[in-house]
Each structure stands twice: as C-alpha cells, then as structure tokens.
mmCIF file of C-alpha atoms and ligand atoms in Angstrom:
data_model
loop_
_atom_site.group_PDB
_atom_site.id
_atom_site.type_symbol
_atom_site.label_atom_id
_atom_site.label_comp_id
_atom_site.label_asym_id
_atom_site.label_seq_id
_atom_site.Cartn_x
_atom_site.Cartn_y
_atom_site.Cartn_z
ATOM 1 C CA MET W 1 0.000 0.000 0.000
ATOM 2 C CA ARG W 2 1.258 3.475 -0.865
ATOM 3 C CA ALA W 3 1.859 5.822 2.065
ATOM 4 C CA LEU W 4 -0.568 8.736 2.318
ATOM 5 C CA GLN W 5 1.003 12.132 1.570
ATOM 6 C CA VAL W 6 -0.242 14.085 4.526
ATOM 7 C CA ASP W 7 2.106 17.004 4.070
ATOM 8 C CA LYS W 8 0.732 18.223 0.747
ATOM 9 C CA GLY W 9 -2.437 20.196 1.451
ATOM 10 C CA GLY W 10 -3.731 19.792 -2.072
ATOM 11 C CA ARG W 11 -3.658 16.011 -1.906
ATOM 12 C CA THR W 12 -5.131 15.537 1.556
ATOM 13 C CA ARG W 13 -8.205 17.528 0.539
ATOM 14 C CA HIS W 14 -9.092 14.825 -1.942
ATOM 15 C CA ASP W 15 -8.309 11.976 0.389
ATOM 16 C CA PRO W 16 -11.623 10.362 1.387
ATOM 17 C CA ARG W 17 -10.344 9.853 4.927
ATOM 18 C CA VAL W 18 -9.797 13.606 5.251
ATOM 19 C CA ARG W 19 -13.151 14.406 3.625
ATOM 20 C CA VAL W 20 -14.860 12.531 6.466
ATOM 21 C CA LEU W 21 -13.308 15.012 8.896
ATOM 22 C CA ALA W 22 -14.299 18.003 6.759
ATOM 23 C CA ALA W 23 -17.888 16.717 6.650
ATOM 24 C CA GLU W 24 -17.977 16.484 10.420
ATOM 25 C CA LEU W 25 -16.742 20.064 10.690
ATOM 26 C CA ALA W 26 -19.371 21.197 8.178
ATOM 27 C CA ALA W 27 -22.075 19.588 10.342
ATOM 28 C CA LEU W 28 -20.784 21.499 13.367
ATOM 29 C CA GLU W 29 -20.848 24.701 11.316
ATOM 30 C CA ASP W 30 -24.463 24.031 10.271
ATOM 31 C CA ALA W 31 -25.521 23.574 13.889
ATOM 32 C CA GLY W 32 -23.808 26.795 14.991
ATOM 33 C CA LEU W 33 -21.420 24.662 17.024
ATOM 34 C CA ARG W 34 -18.120 25.082 15.197
ATOM 35 C CA ARG W 35 -15.345 26.499 17.382
ATOM 36 C CA ARG W 36 -12.256 28.333 16.246
ATOM 37 C CA LEU W 37 -9.007 29.316 17.887
ATOM 38 C CA ARG W 38 -8.385 33.055 18.104
ATOM 39 C CA PRO W 39 -4.811 34.101 18.850
ATOM 40 C CA LEU W 40 -4.386 37.082 21.163
ATOM 41 C CA ALA W 41 -1.412 39.294 20.362
ATOM 42 C CA SER W 42 -0.808 40.240 23.996
ATOM 43 C CA ALA W 43 -0.824 38.823 27.521
ATOM 44 C CA SER W 44 -4.064 38.075 29.361
ATOM 45 C CA ASP W 45 -5.096 41.453 30.794
ATOM 46 C CA ALA W 46 -8.072 43.753 31.208
ATOM 47 C CA GLU W 47 -7.478 44.825 27.600
ATOM 48 C CA VAL W 48 -5.866 42.648 24.953
ATOM 49 C CA LEU W 49 -4.788 42.899 21.330
ATOM 50 C CA LEU W 50 -6.976 40.815 19.026
ATOM 51 C CA ASP W 51 -6.885 41.040 15.233
ATOM 52 C CA GLY W 52 -4.877 44.256 15.534
ATOM 53 C CA ARG W 53 -7.425 45.964 17.785
ATOM 54 C CA ARG W 54 -7.444 46.708 21.499
ATOM 55 C CA VAL W 55 -10.476 45.013 23.011
ATOM 56 C CA LEU W 56 -11.810 44.717 26.548
ATOM 57 C CA LEU W 57 -11.328 41.141 27.703
ATOM 58 C CA LEU W 58 -14.377 39.812 29.561
ATOM 59 C CA SER W 59 -13.727 36.109 28.982
ATOM 60 C CA SER W 60 -10.685 35.338 31.083
ATOM 61 C CA ASN W 61 -10.350 33.351 34.300
ATOM 62 C CA ASN W 62 -7.319 35.463 35.198
ATOM 63 C CA TYR W 63 -9.748 37.023 37.663
ATOM 64 C CA LEU W 64 -7.270 38.903 39.834
ATOM 65 C CA GLY W 65 -4.980 39.975 37.007
ATOM 66 C CA LEU W 66 -2.125 37.948 38.502
ATOM 67 C CA ALA W 67 -0.921 36.509 35.173
ATOM 68 C CA THR W 68 0.877 39.824 34.622
ATOM 69 C CA HIS W 69 1.542 40.826 38.252
ATOM 70 C CA PRO W 70 5.196 41.983 38.534
ATOM 71 C CA ALA W 71 5.935 39.776 41.571
ATOM 72 C CA VAL W 72 4.411 36.718 39.909
ATOM 73 C CA LYS W 73 6.337 37.281 36.684
ATOM 74 C CA ALA W 74 9.568 37.895 38.616
ATOM 75 C CA ALA W 75 9.122 34.631 40.538
ATOM 76 C CA ALA W 76 8.623 32.730 37.277
ATOM 77 C CA CYS W 77 11.747 34.283 35.730
ATOM 78 C CA ALA W 78 13.837 33.572 38.832
ATOM 79 C CA ALA W 79 12.607 29.961 38.827
ATOM 80 C CA ILE W 80 13.707 29.514 35.236
ATOM 81 C CA GLU W 81 17.154 30.862 36.135
ATOM 82 C CA ARG W 82 17.502 28.522 39.093
ATOM 83 C CA TRP W 83 15.566 25.421 37.984
ATOM 84 C CA GLY W 84 15.502 25.647 34.198
ATOM 85 C CA CYS W 85 12.538 25.632 31.842
ATOM 86 C CA GLY W 86 11.373 22.067 32.168
ATOM 87 C CA THR W 87 11.544 19.344 34.812
ATOM 88 C CA GLY W 88 12.684 16.773 32.306
ATOM 89 C CA ALA W 89 10.846 13.815 33.782
ATOM 90 C CA SER W 90 7.778 12.711 35.664
ATOM 91 C CA ARG W 91 7.804 13.544 39.361
ATOM 92 C CA LEU W 92 8.516 9.960 40.459
ATOM 93 C CA ILE W 93 11.440 9.596 38.049
ATOM 94 C CA ALA W 94 13.602 12.729 38.314
ATOM 95 C CA GLY W 95 11.137 15.585 37.844
ATOM 96 C CA HIS W 96 10.381 16.330 41.498
ATOM 97 C CA LEU W 97 12.080 19.531 42.642
ATOM 98 C CA GLU W 98 12.325 21.078 46.080
ATOM 99 C CA LEU W 99 10.333 23.887 44.464
ATOM 100 C CA HIS W 100 7.356 21.539 44.023
ATOM 101 C CA ALA W 101 7.549 20.459 47.657
ATOM 102 C CA GLU W 102 7.746 24.067 48.815
ATOM 103 C CA VAL W 103 4.642 25.174 46.931
ATOM 104 C CA GLU W 104 2.778 22.017 47.915
ATOM 105 C CA ALA W 105 3.446 22.912 51.557
ATOM 106 C CA LYS W 106 2.110 26.409 50.891
ATOM 107 C CA LEU W 107 -1.042 25.011 49.343
ATOM 108 C CA ALA W 108 -1.584 22.613 52.248
ATOM 109 C CA ALA W 109 -1.204 25.540 54.659
ATOM 110 C CA LEU W 110 -3.730 27.590 52.690
ATOM 111 C CA LYS W 111 -6.223 24.726 52.631
ATOM 112 C CA GLY W 112 -5.580 23.692 56.236
ATOM 113 C CA THR W 113 -4.810 20.110 55.188
ATOM 114 C CA GLU W 114 -1.977 17.721 56.014
ATOM 115 C CA ALA W 115 -0.678 17.675 52.474
ATOM 116 C CA ALA W 116 -1.164 18.808 48.890
ATOM 117 C CA LEU W 117 -0.032 17.489 45.521
ATOM 118 C CA LEU W 118 0.607 19.432 42.324
ATOM 119 C CA PHE W 119 -0.716 18.194 38.981
ATOM 120 C CA PRO W 120 0.154 19.629 35.553
ATOM 121 C CA SER W 121 -3.489 20.630 35.015
ATOM 122 C CA GLY W 122 -6.868 20.660 36.677
ATOM 123 C CA TYR W 123 -8.131 18.225 34.090
ATOM 124 C CA GLN W 124 -5.491 15.740 35.205
ATOM 125 C CA ALA W 125 -6.066 16.439 38.897
ATOM 126 C CA ASN W 126 -9.764 15.588 38.608
ATOM 127 C CA VAL W 127 -9.292 12.512 36.477
ATOM 128 C CA GLY W 128 -6.435 11.294 38.690
ATOM 129 C CA ALA W 129 -8.187 11.842 42.006
ATOM 130 C CA ILE W 130 -11.530 10.339 41.009
ATOM 131 C CA THR W 131 -10.015 7.261 39.381
ATOM 132 C CA THR W 132 -7.799 6.724 42.425
ATOM 133 C CA LEU W 133 -10.690 6.900 44.876
ATOM 134 C CA VAL W 134 -13.366 4.844 43.137
ATOM 135 C CA GLY W 135 -13.449 1.934 40.724
ATOM 136 C CA ARG W 136 -15.652 -0.904 39.595
ATOM 137 C CA GLY W 137 -18.322 -1.711 42.182
ATOM 138 C CA ASP W 138 -18.089 1.754 43.762
ATOM 139 C CA HIS W 139 -20.444 4.718 43.425
ATOM 140 C CA VAL W 140 -19.774 8.280 42.437
ATOM 141 C CA PHE W 141 -22.419 11.003 42.742
ATOM 142 C CA SER W 142 -21.861 13.972 40.449
ATOM 143 C CA ASP W 143 -23.731 17.274 39.904
ATOM 144 C CA ALA W 144 -25.197 17.516 36.391
ATOM 145 C CA LEU W 145 -23.276 20.729 35.700
ATOM 146 C CA ASN W 146 -19.874 19.568 36.940
ATOM 147 C CA HIS W 147 -16.847 20.382 34.785
ATOM 148 C CA ALA W 148 -15.993 18.062 31.879
ATOM 149 C CA SER W 149 -12.835 16.865 33.648
ATOM 150 C CA ILE W 150 -14.989 15.541 36.516
ATOM 151 C CA VAL W 151 -17.324 13.894 34.012
ATOM 152 C CA ASP W 152 -14.366 12.210 32.336
ATOM 153 C CA GLY W 153 -12.884 11.142 35.682
ATOM 154 C CA CYS W 154 -16.192 9.517 36.612
ATOM 155 C CA ARG W 155 -16.378 7.684 33.292
ATOM 156 C CA LEU W 156 -12.780 6.483 33.424
ATOM 157 C CA SER W 157 -13.163 5.245 36.995
ATOM 158 C CA ARG W 158 -15.609 2.499 35.947
ATOM 159 C CA ALA W 159 -17.603 3.199 39.111
ATOM 160 C CA SER W 160 -21.409 3.485 38.842
ATOM 161 C CA VAL W 161 -22.047 7.139 38.070
ATOM 162 C CA HIS W 162 -25.112 8.807 39.591
ATOM 163 C CA VAL W 163 -25.638 12.230 38.028
ATOM 164 C CA TYR W 164 -27.971 14.318 40.184
ATOM 165 C CA PRO W 165 -29.789 17.425 38.912
ATOM 166 C CA HIS W 166 -27.884 20.648 39.471
ATOM 167 C CA ARG W 167 -27.656 21.510 43.199
ATOM 168 C CA ASP W 168 -30.535 19.140 43.945
ATOM 169 C CA VAL W 169 -29.645 17.687 47.353
ATOM 170 C CA GLN W 170 -33.014 15.955 47.727
ATOM 171 C CA THR W 171 -32.519 13.849 44.624
ATOM 172 C CA LEU W 172 -28.942 13.214 45.694
ATOM 173 C CA GLU W 173 -30.107 11.978 49.089
ATOM 174 C CA ALA W 174 -32.677 9.680 47.465
ATOM 175 C CA GLU W 175 -29.926 8.240 45.247
ATOM 176 C CA LEU W 176 -27.581 7.760 48.198
ATOM 177 C CA ALA W 177 -30.335 6.075 50.224
ATOM 178 C CA ALA W 178 -31.255 3.787 47.317
ATOM 179 C CA THR W 179 -27.663 2.662 46.717
ATOM 180 C CA ALA W 180 -26.886 -0.714 48.240
ATOM 181 C CA ARG W 181 -24.235 -0.769 50.943
ATOM 182 C CA GLY W 182 -20.824 -2.060 50.049
ATOM 183 C CA GLY W 183 -18.350 -0.326 47.817
ATOM 184 C CA ARG W 184 -16.945 3.149 48.217
ATOM 185 C CA ARG W 185 -18.963 6.310 47.723
ATOM 186 C CA LEU W 186 -17.775 9.666 46.464
ATOM 187 C CA ILE W 187 -19.811 12.851 46.098
ATOM 188 C CA VAL W 188 -18.082 15.287 43.749
ATOM 189 C CA THR W 189 -18.979 18.875 42.891
ATOM 190 C CA ASP W 190 -17.649 22.134 41.506
ATOM 191 C CA SER W 191 -17.738 24.729 44.305
ATOM 192 C CA VAL W 192 -18.401 27.675 41.975
ATOM 193 C CA PHE W 193 -19.898 26.332 38.753
ATOM 194 C CA SER W 194 -17.769 27.404 35.837
ATOM 195 C CA MET W 195 -20.480 28.255 33.304
ATOM 196 C CA ASP W 196 -23.269 29.264 35.706
ATOM 197 C CA GLY W 197 -21.462 31.272 38.369
ATOM 198 C CA ASP W 198 -23.546 29.801 41.176
ATOM 199 C CA ARG W 199 -22.370 27.917 44.266
ATOM 200 C CA ALA W 200 -22.687 24.313 45.351
ATOM 201 C CA PRO W 201 -24.773 23.694 48.499
ATOM 202 C CA LEU W 202 -21.627 22.567 50.317
ATOM 203 C CA GLU W 203 -23.056 22.414 53.823
ATOM 204 C CA ALA W 204 -25.856 20.069 52.733
ATOM 205 C CA LEU W 205 -23.422 17.997 50.682
ATOM 206 C CA ALA W 206 -21.071 17.667 53.663
ATOM 207 C CA ALA W 207 -23.957 16.498 55.857
ATOM 208 C CA LEU W 208 -25.059 13.922 53.264
ATOM 209 C CA ALA W 209 -21.496 12.703 52.817
ATOM 210 C CA GLU W 210 -21.195 12.130 56.567
ATOM 211 C CA HIS W 211 -24.584 10.475 56.928
ATOM 212 C CA TYR W 212 -24.092 8.134 53.964
ATOM 213 C CA HIS W 213 -20.425 7.266 54.633
ATOM 214 C CA SER W 214 -19.260 8.988 51.494
ATOM 215 C CA TRP W 215 -16.244 11.057 50.634
ATOM 216 C CA LEU W 216 -16.806 14.644 49.509
ATOM 217 C CA MET W 217 -14.610 16.068 46.757
ATOM 218 C CA VAL W 218 -14.833 19.771 45.925
ATOM 219 C CA ASP W 219 -13.387 21.357 42.787
ATOM 220 C CA GLU W 220 -12.466 24.948 43.681
ATOM 221 C CA ALA W 221 -11.087 25.850 40.230
ATOM 222 C CA HIS W 222 -13.050 29.105 40.158
ATOM 223 C CA ALA W 223 -12.914 29.856 43.885
ATOM 224 C CA THR W 224 -9.233 29.319 44.704
ATOM 225 C CA GLY W 225 -7.657 32.719 45.311
ATOM 226 C CA VAL W 226 -11.076 34.373 45.175
ATOM 227 C CA LEU W 227 -13.462 33.211 47.917
ATOM 228 C CA GLY W 228 -12.949 32.792 51.653
ATOM 229 C CA PRO W 229 -11.135 35.029 54.144
ATOM 230 C CA GLY W 230 -7.747 33.611 53.073
ATOM 231 C CA GLY W 231 -8.677 33.012 49.443
ATOM 232 C CA ALA W 232 -8.795 29.236 49.907
ATOM 233 C CA GLY W 233 -12.201 28.871 48.284
ATOM 234 C CA LEU W 234 -15.870 28.302 48.994
ATOM 235 C CA ALA W 235 -15.310 25.586 51.613
ATOM 236 C CA GLU W 236 -13.210 28.047 53.602
ATOM 237 C CA ALA W 237 -15.781 30.809 53.079
ATOM 238 C CA GLU W 238 -18.449 28.572 54.609
ATOM 239 C CA GLY W 239 -16.262 27.150 57.382
ATOM 240 C CA LEU W 240 -16.490 23.644 55.907
ATOM 241 C CA GLY W 241 -12.864 22.959 55.047
ATOM 242 C CA ALA W 242 -12.462 20.171 57.589
ATOM 243 C CA ARG W 243 -15.536 18.340 56.260
ATOM 244 C CA VAL W 244 -14.218 18.093 52.705
ATOM 245 C CA THR W 245 -12.172 14.942 52.036
ATOM 246 C CA VAL W 246 -10.658 15.968 48.725
ATOM 247 C CA HIS W 247 -9.906 19.613 47.952
ATOM 248 C CA MET W 248 -9.071 20.249 44.327
ATOM 249 C CA GLY W 249 -8.248 23.560 42.706
ATOM 250 C CA THR W 250 -6.330 25.055 39.826
ATOM 251 C CA LEU W 251 -3.386 27.433 39.576
ATOM 252 C CA GLY W 252 -4.182 28.646 36.069
ATOM 253 C CA LYS W 253 -7.221 30.757 36.827
ATOM 254 C CA ALA W 254 -7.242 33.341 39.627
ATOM 255 C CA LEU W 255 -3.622 32.479 40.463
ATOM 256 C CA GLY W 256 -2.544 33.410 36.946
ATOM 257 C CA ALA W 257 -0.092 30.519 36.518
ATOM 258 C CA ALA W 258 -0.778 26.947 35.341
ATOM 259 C CA GLY W 259 -1.316 23.583 36.962
ATOM 260 C CA ALA W 260 -3.501 22.339 39.771
ATOM 261 C CA TYR W 261 -3.513 20.735 43.195
ATOM 262 C CA VAL W 262 -5.289 18.139 45.242
ATOM 263 C CA ALA W 263 -5.152 18.720 49.006
ATOM 264 C CA GLY W 264 -6.259 16.551 51.917
ATOM 265 C CA ALA W 265 -4.965 13.932 54.321
ATOM 266 C CA ARG W 266 -1.363 12.756 53.983
ATOM 267 C CA ALA W 267 -2.682 9.275 53.179
ATOM 268 C CA LEU W 268 -4.759 10.688 50.312
ATOM 269 C CA VAL W 269 -1.770 12.480 48.798
ATOM 270 C CA ASP W 270 0.531 9.477 49.249
ATOM 271 C CA LEU W 271 -2.047 7.239 47.590
ATOM 272 C CA LEU W 272 -2.339 9.652 44.660
ATOM 273 C CA VAL W 273 1.435 9.536 44.215
ATOM 274 C CA ASN W 274 1.131 5.765 43.969
ATOM 275 C CA ARG W 275 -2.080 5.393 42.010
ATOM 276 C CA ALA W 276 -3.091 8.494 40.041
ATOM 277 C CA ARG W 277 -2.095 7.718 36.474
ATOM 278 C CA THR W 278 -2.456 11.369 35.429
ATOM 279 C CA PHE W 279 0.209 12.215 38.025
ATOM 280 C CA ILE W 280 2.530 9.244 37.526
ATOM 281 C CA TYR W 281 2.668 9.202 33.741
ATOM 282 C CA THR W 282 3.209 12.866 32.984
ATOM 283 C CA THR W 283 6.129 15.282 33.177
ATOM 284 C CA GLY W 284 6.390 17.342 36.360
ATOM 285 C CA LEU W 285 4.823 20.807 36.303
ATOM 286 C CA ALA W 286 7.294 23.341 34.862
ATOM 287 C CA PRO W 287 9.310 25.411 37.374
ATOM 288 C CA ALA W 288 8.041 28.774 36.081
ATOM 289 C CA ALA W 289 4.432 27.719 36.670
ATOM 290 C CA VAL W 290 5.128 26.323 40.141
ATOM 291 C CA ALA W 291 7.000 29.428 41.271
ATOM 292 C CA ALA W 292 4.405 31.763 39.725
ATOM 293 C CA ALA W 293 1.652 29.974 41.628
ATOM 294 C CA GLY W 294 3.650 30.199 44.851
ATOM 295 C CA ALA W 295 4.150 33.946 44.384
ATOM 296 C CA ALA W 296 0.484 34.390 43.431
ATOM 297 C CA LEU W 297 -0.566 32.787 46.722
ATOM 298 C CA GLU W 298 1.392 35.474 48.507
ATOM 299 C CA VAL W 299 -0.207 38.242 46.449
ATOM 300 C CA VAL W 300 -3.643 36.822 47.292
ATOM 301 C CA ALA W 301 -2.749 37.090 50.980
ATOM 302 C CA THR W 302 -1.148 40.545 50.845
ATOM 303 C CA GLU W 303 -3.430 42.296 48.337
ATOM 304 C CA PRO W 304 -6.987 41.435 49.443
ATOM 305 C CA GLU W 305 -8.151 44.604 47.680
ATOM 306 C CA ARG W 306 -7.921 42.652 44.426
ATOM 307 C CA ARG W 307 -10.596 40.251 45.639
ATOM 308 C CA ALA W 308 -12.767 43.148 46.749
ATOM 309 C CA ALA W 309 -12.379 44.825 43.333
ATOM 310 C CA LEU W 310 -13.412 41.609 41.588
ATOM 311 C CA VAL W 311 -16.591 41.379 43.678
ATOM 312 C CA GLN W 312 -17.334 45.031 42.955
ATOM 313 C CA ASN W 313 -16.722 44.659 39.213
ATOM 314 C CA ALA W 314 -18.901 41.566 38.959
ATOM 315 C CA ALA W 315 -21.742 43.376 40.749
ATOM 316 C CA THR W 316 -21.367 46.360 38.409
ATOM 317 C CA LEU W 317 -21.581 44.129 35.344
ATOM 318 C CA ARG W 318 -24.414 41.919 36.600
ATOM 319 C CA ASP W 319 -26.529 44.843 37.796
ATOM 320 C CA GLY W 320 -25.779 46.813 34.646
ATOM 321 C CA LEU W 321 -26.740 43.937 32.337
ATOM 322 C CA ARG W 322 -29.965 43.363 34.273
ATOM 323 C CA ALA W 323 -30.770 47.052 34.059
ATOM 324 C CA LEU W 324 -30.574 46.640 30.267
ATOM 325 C CA GLY W 325 -33.250 43.962 30.521
ATOM 326 C CA LEU W 326 -30.754 41.166 29.866
ATOM 327 C CA ASP W 327 -30.836 37.793 31.615
ATOM 328 C CA ALA W 328 -27.620 37.927 33.682
ATOM 329 C CA ARG W 329 -27.386 35.167 36.279
ATOM 330 C CA GLY W 330 -25.053 33.733 38.909
ATOM 331 C CA ASP W 331 -24.022 35.170 42.252
ATOM 332 C CA THR W 332 -20.239 35.156 41.993
ATOM 333 C CA HIS W 333 -17.586 36.761 39.781
ATOM 334 C CA ILE W 334 -18.865 34.640 36.856
ATOM 335 C CA VAL W 335 -21.784 36.350 35.116
ATOM 336 C CA PRO W 336 -23.542 34.121 32.561
ATOM 337 C CA LEU W 337 -25.695 36.136 30.178
ATOM 338 C CA MET W 338 -28.309 33.677 28.961
ATOM 339 C CA VAL W 339 -29.242 33.727 25.257
ATOM 340 C CA GLY W 340 -30.503 30.190 24.479
ATOM 341 C CA ASP W 341 -29.980 29.701 20.757
ATOM 342 C CA ASN W 342 -26.446 28.874 19.545
ATOM 343 C CA ARG W 343 -26.470 31.206 16.552
ATOM 344 C CA ALA W 344 -28.033 34.046 18.505
ATOM 345 C CA ALA W 345 -25.296 33.725 21.117
ATOM 346 C CA LEU W 346 -22.637 33.769 18.387
ATOM 347 C CA ALA W 347 -24.202 36.805 16.722
ATOM 348 C CA PHE W 348 -24.329 38.610 20.068
ATOM 349 C CA ALA W 349 -20.648 37.840 20.749
ATOM 350 C CA ASP W 350 -19.683 38.973 17.229
ATOM 351 C CA ALA W 351 -21.627 42.220 17.650
ATOM 352 C CA LEU W 352 -19.835 42.814 20.939
ATOM 353 C CA LEU W 353 -16.461 42.156 19.377
ATOM 354 C CA ALA W 354 -17.281 44.655 16.622
ATOM 355 C CA ARG W 355 -17.672 47.107 19.532
ATOM 356 C CA ASP W 356 -14.290 46.102 21.006
ATOM 357 C CA VAL W 357 -15.586 43.842 23.774
ATOM 358 C CA HIS W 358 -14.492 40.215 23.908
ATOM 359 C CA ALA W 359 -17.097 38.063 25.720
ATOM 360 C CA LEU W 360 -17.202 34.581 24.327
ATOM 361 C CA ALA W 361 -20.320 32.602 23.397
ATOM 362 C CA ILE W 362 -20.473 29.298 25.275
ATOM 363 C CA ARG W 363 -22.405 26.575 23.483
ATOM 364 C CA PRO W 364 -23.130 22.863 23.873
ATOM 365 C CA PRO W 365 -21.603 20.504 24.794
ATOM 366 C CA THR W 366 -19.962 22.846 27.321
ATOM 367 C CA VAL W 367 -23.484 23.802 28.464
ATOM 368 C CA PRO W 368 -26.784 21.897 28.023
ATOM 369 C CA PRO W 369 -28.574 22.244 24.645
ATOM 370 C CA GLY W 370 -30.738 25.361 24.390
ATOM 371 C CA THR W 371 -28.757 27.239 27.040
ATOM 372 C CA ALA W 372 -26.101 28.985 24.941
ATOM 373 C CA ARG W 373 -24.838 32.050 26.730
ATOM 374 C CA LEU W 374 -22.158 34.668 26.913
ATOM 375 C CA ARG W 375 -19.922 33.915 29.846
ATOM 376 C CA VAL W 376 -18.982 37.347 31.141
ATOM 377 C CA THR W 377 -16.109 37.495 33.606
ATOM 378 C CA PRO W 378 -14.654 40.764 34.818
ATOM 379 C CA MET W 379 -11.188 41.024 36.293
ATOM 380 C CA ALA W 380 -10.127 42.894 39.417
ATOM 381 C CA THR W 381 -8.074 45.142 37.144
ATOM 382 C CA HIS W 382 -10.930 46.462 34.996
ATOM 383 C CA THR W 383 -11.586 50.128 35.734
ATOM 384 C CA ALA W 384 -15.035 51.607 36.273
ATOM 385 C CA ALA W 385 -14.662 53.450 32.959
ATOM 386 C CA GLN W 386 -13.896 50.200 31.131
ATOM 387 C CA LEU W 387 -16.955 48.497 32.596
ATOM 388 C CA GLU W 388 -19.108 51.452 31.626
ATOM 389 C CA ARG W 389 -17.778 51.140 28.089
ATOM 390 C CA ALA W 390 -18.525 47.419 28.161
ATOM 391 C CA LEU W 391 -22.115 47.941 29.292
ATOM 392 C CA ALA W 392 -22.696 50.496 26.514
ATOM 393 C CA ALA W 393 -21.402 47.913 24.026
ATOM 394 C CA PHE W 394 -23.734 45.250 25.475
ATOM 395 C CA ALA W 395 -26.690 47.608 25.077
ATOM 396 C CA ASP W 396 -25.793 48.356 21.447
ATOM 397 C CA ALA W 397 -25.031 44.746 20.572
ATOM 398 C CA ALA W 398 -28.258 43.490 22.153
ATOM 399 C CA ARG W 399 -30.251 46.007 20.119
ATOM 400 C CA ALA W 400 -28.341 45.226 16.926
ATOM 401 C CA THR W 401 -28.871 41.459 17.212
ATOM 402 C CA GLY W 402 -32.386 41.478 18.625
ATOM 403 C CA CYS W 403 -31.210 39.750 21.782
ATOM 404 C CA GLN W 404 -33.008 42.239 23.971
ATOM 405 C CA PRO W 405 -36.149 40.731 25.507
HETATM 406 C C1 PLP Z 501 -10.770 24.925 34.316
HETATM 407 C C2 PLP Z 501 -11.376 23.875 35.177
HETATM 408 C C3 PLP Z 501 -10.734 22.650 35.376
HETATM 409 C C4 PLP Z 501 -9.508 22.266 34.598
HETATM 410 O O1 PLP Z 501 -8.403 22.971 35.012
HETATM 411 P P1 PLP Z 501 -7.155 23.149 34.022
HETATM 412 O O2 PLP Z 501 -6.037 23.461 34.903
HETATM 413 O O3 PLP Z 501 -7.526 24.251 33.092
HETATM 414 O O4 PLP Z 501 -6.999 21.838 33.309
HETATM 415 C C5 PLP Z 501 -11.290 21.769 36.270
HETATM 416 N N1 PLP Z 501 -12.440 22.056 36.911
HETATM 417 C C6 PLP Z 501 -13.105 23.210 36.716
HETATM 418 C C7 PLP Z 501 -14.373 23.471 37.452
HETATM 419 C C8 PLP Z 501 -12.601 24.153 35.830
HETATM 420 O O5 PLP Z 501 -13.261 25.271 35.591
#
C-alpha cells in the first residue's frame, strides 16, 4: 500500500479519509457549534490585542490579574534561572524539585490540610483523584453541571455514576439512600460552577457525605484565590474545610499561573502519588508555573483589595446587564448572560467584538442544549470606565442582534 502524503495540502483535501473530517466540521458549522481558535497578540489582561485591535477582555479566568503581576512574573523568571525551563521527567522519576515540595506545603497551609499534591493541570487532577478513589463496584455522585474533567474522571473510573440534577440535594439523598451498601462512595462537585457562576450547596453535601459514609470532593477551580477570608475557596468561606475529604483547585485561573492541586490527608496524597495515572505518567509541572503559583498565593494574601475589586466589578456588570433587561445570572464573579440559541449567542458575541468587547459565546456541549450564553467574567483590574464602556457595548449589541427581551 502506498503511504498517504499528509504534508501536501492539495492532496489531503481529496483523500476520502480527510473528507470525512471536513464533513464532520461542516455539520458542526451548520448547527452553529463550530469552534475556532483566536490568537491574542498580547498577555491576558483587562485589555488585549486581538486582530490588531485593542479590546476589553471579559472572557478570562485570570480574575485577579495575577498573570501579569510583577511579583508573579519575577518569581517565574527567577525559577527559570535557578531550575531551568522544564523538569525533564515525571515527578517519580527525576522531575520532582524542592520547588514543588515548597509550593505544595504552601497550598496545604492555605487549605488547612496535612498535604497537597501538584498536577500539571486541573483536568489531570480531577481525572487522577476520582479514578484513584473509586473503581468498579463503587459509586460516584456527580452534579449535572460539573466540569468536563470531573465527568471524564467519573467515566474512566468504571464506578457506577449517579448524576444528580444541578444543586438538587433531595434527589442526591434519594440516590444515596437507594444505593446498596458495600463499595466506596464519592460525592463530587464544583464549588463555583464554571459556566453558571452559582455555588454548590456545600453544607448540605457535607452532611449527606457524613450520613451516607461517602467522601466529599470539591473542585475549587473558580474559587481558589477568590473566595474565603484567606482566598482558599468556597469551603473556607463557609467554614467547611475540615468536612471536605478531597480539595481540588487550579493554579491557572485566579492564580494566573498553570497547573492544579489536590489537598487533603497525607494518606490521600501518598495514595495519589502511587495510584493516580495522570500524576505518575506525565512530566512534572514546569518550574516557572510552580513558582508563579507560589508567588500568586502570597499576592492573594497581601493584596486582598484585588478580591474586593473583583466582587465590585462583577456586581457592576451583573446589575448593569440586568438594568438593560438582559438575563444575567449567577451570584459570583462569573456572570452568565443567557441567550438560548447557539447562533443568537454567536451573533451577540460577534456584535460585541465589533464594539471592542471580547465576551465569548459558550455553546453545547460545554453547556446543556438550548442554554447557549455569553460567559462574562470581569477582572479585578478592569476600571469603572472600562466596565461602563462594556455595558454600553452590550446595550448596542443586544439592540443590533435582537437579543433584547
Ligand atoms: C478549568 C477547570 C478545570 C480544569 O483545570 P485546568 O487546569 O484548566 O486543566 C477543572 N475544573 C473546573 C471546574 C474548571 O473550571
């Protein structure tokens, strides 16, 4: 058989095996579901360069603006000088640096746990933790709107997966009560839901976990660095830290770096080191990211005004959008602006971008069908004048696209 010439664009287009892929993309396009990468020409900030224009960025999880904080950048540069650019191996081989241990200790202190473990990404942290804790014959109970990495962790675990309706603790309790004894049980939830900006009913979940002999795992990806008196997350904010078995969070959102952690009992962390395939079979998190996260934790502690500014900016946006008659939801720094139809959401986002505001349309499968939305996320570093400009653009764009109710 002759080898396929994959490097000559002209030929691959006529290859039937490539045409199958093009047809699938065309179907996505027809459904208003095609996604495209858009390169920014500048760092993640309140304003960014996109297609040669300066636009207000309202789609970033760099909530506190720490990705460009001078102390965070300096820590990353110093780490490269001292530790190099890459770790060169998985943590268990030769990729575990004292730097990792140092930042893991910092994270454990923040979370008030015995230990913490860094992962290269939140996706890997969730998949690794869930598949370590439960397996065939066990039960995992997962909120319907949990992040895709939790969904994938549940599937890969081979445990029986019980998906309960969003925040519905009554249905969850019925499921727990109806599940035969024997086998391990894990309840897993986002703390702040990434596309809805609402909060998990953690107190009720903790009580159910205790009553039904279940572990409770909380994904604080959107709350780490943001919520709680010390910035540890929603569990800290509600005084529930000690009742959570598995604390997970990311370093790439409010902390402005990259990577993630799982925190909890020493035995949990030691077991993850031995069993979590997404930890064992991957190269250790790069020094720059580890050091940046460590420095960001200090900024969170020493500059609480950033958290206050984020709360203020989110309230300004949410209230302003509602005053325009738009359906802005959530009760955190994530402000979903509900549209419904995929194409309408895309048209709204395009109209905004034409007015120099970048707020991305979020469509299925990231959100349930019929619930396309703009996910609007301010940063602590947006000024009042910038938000005013953004709200004027929302008003115009809503009128121009007929999205106004
Ligand atoms: C972003 C996110 C993750 C994944 O984290 P990464 O570090 O980006 O892989 C996990 N859970 C939730 C809720 C998230 O929003």
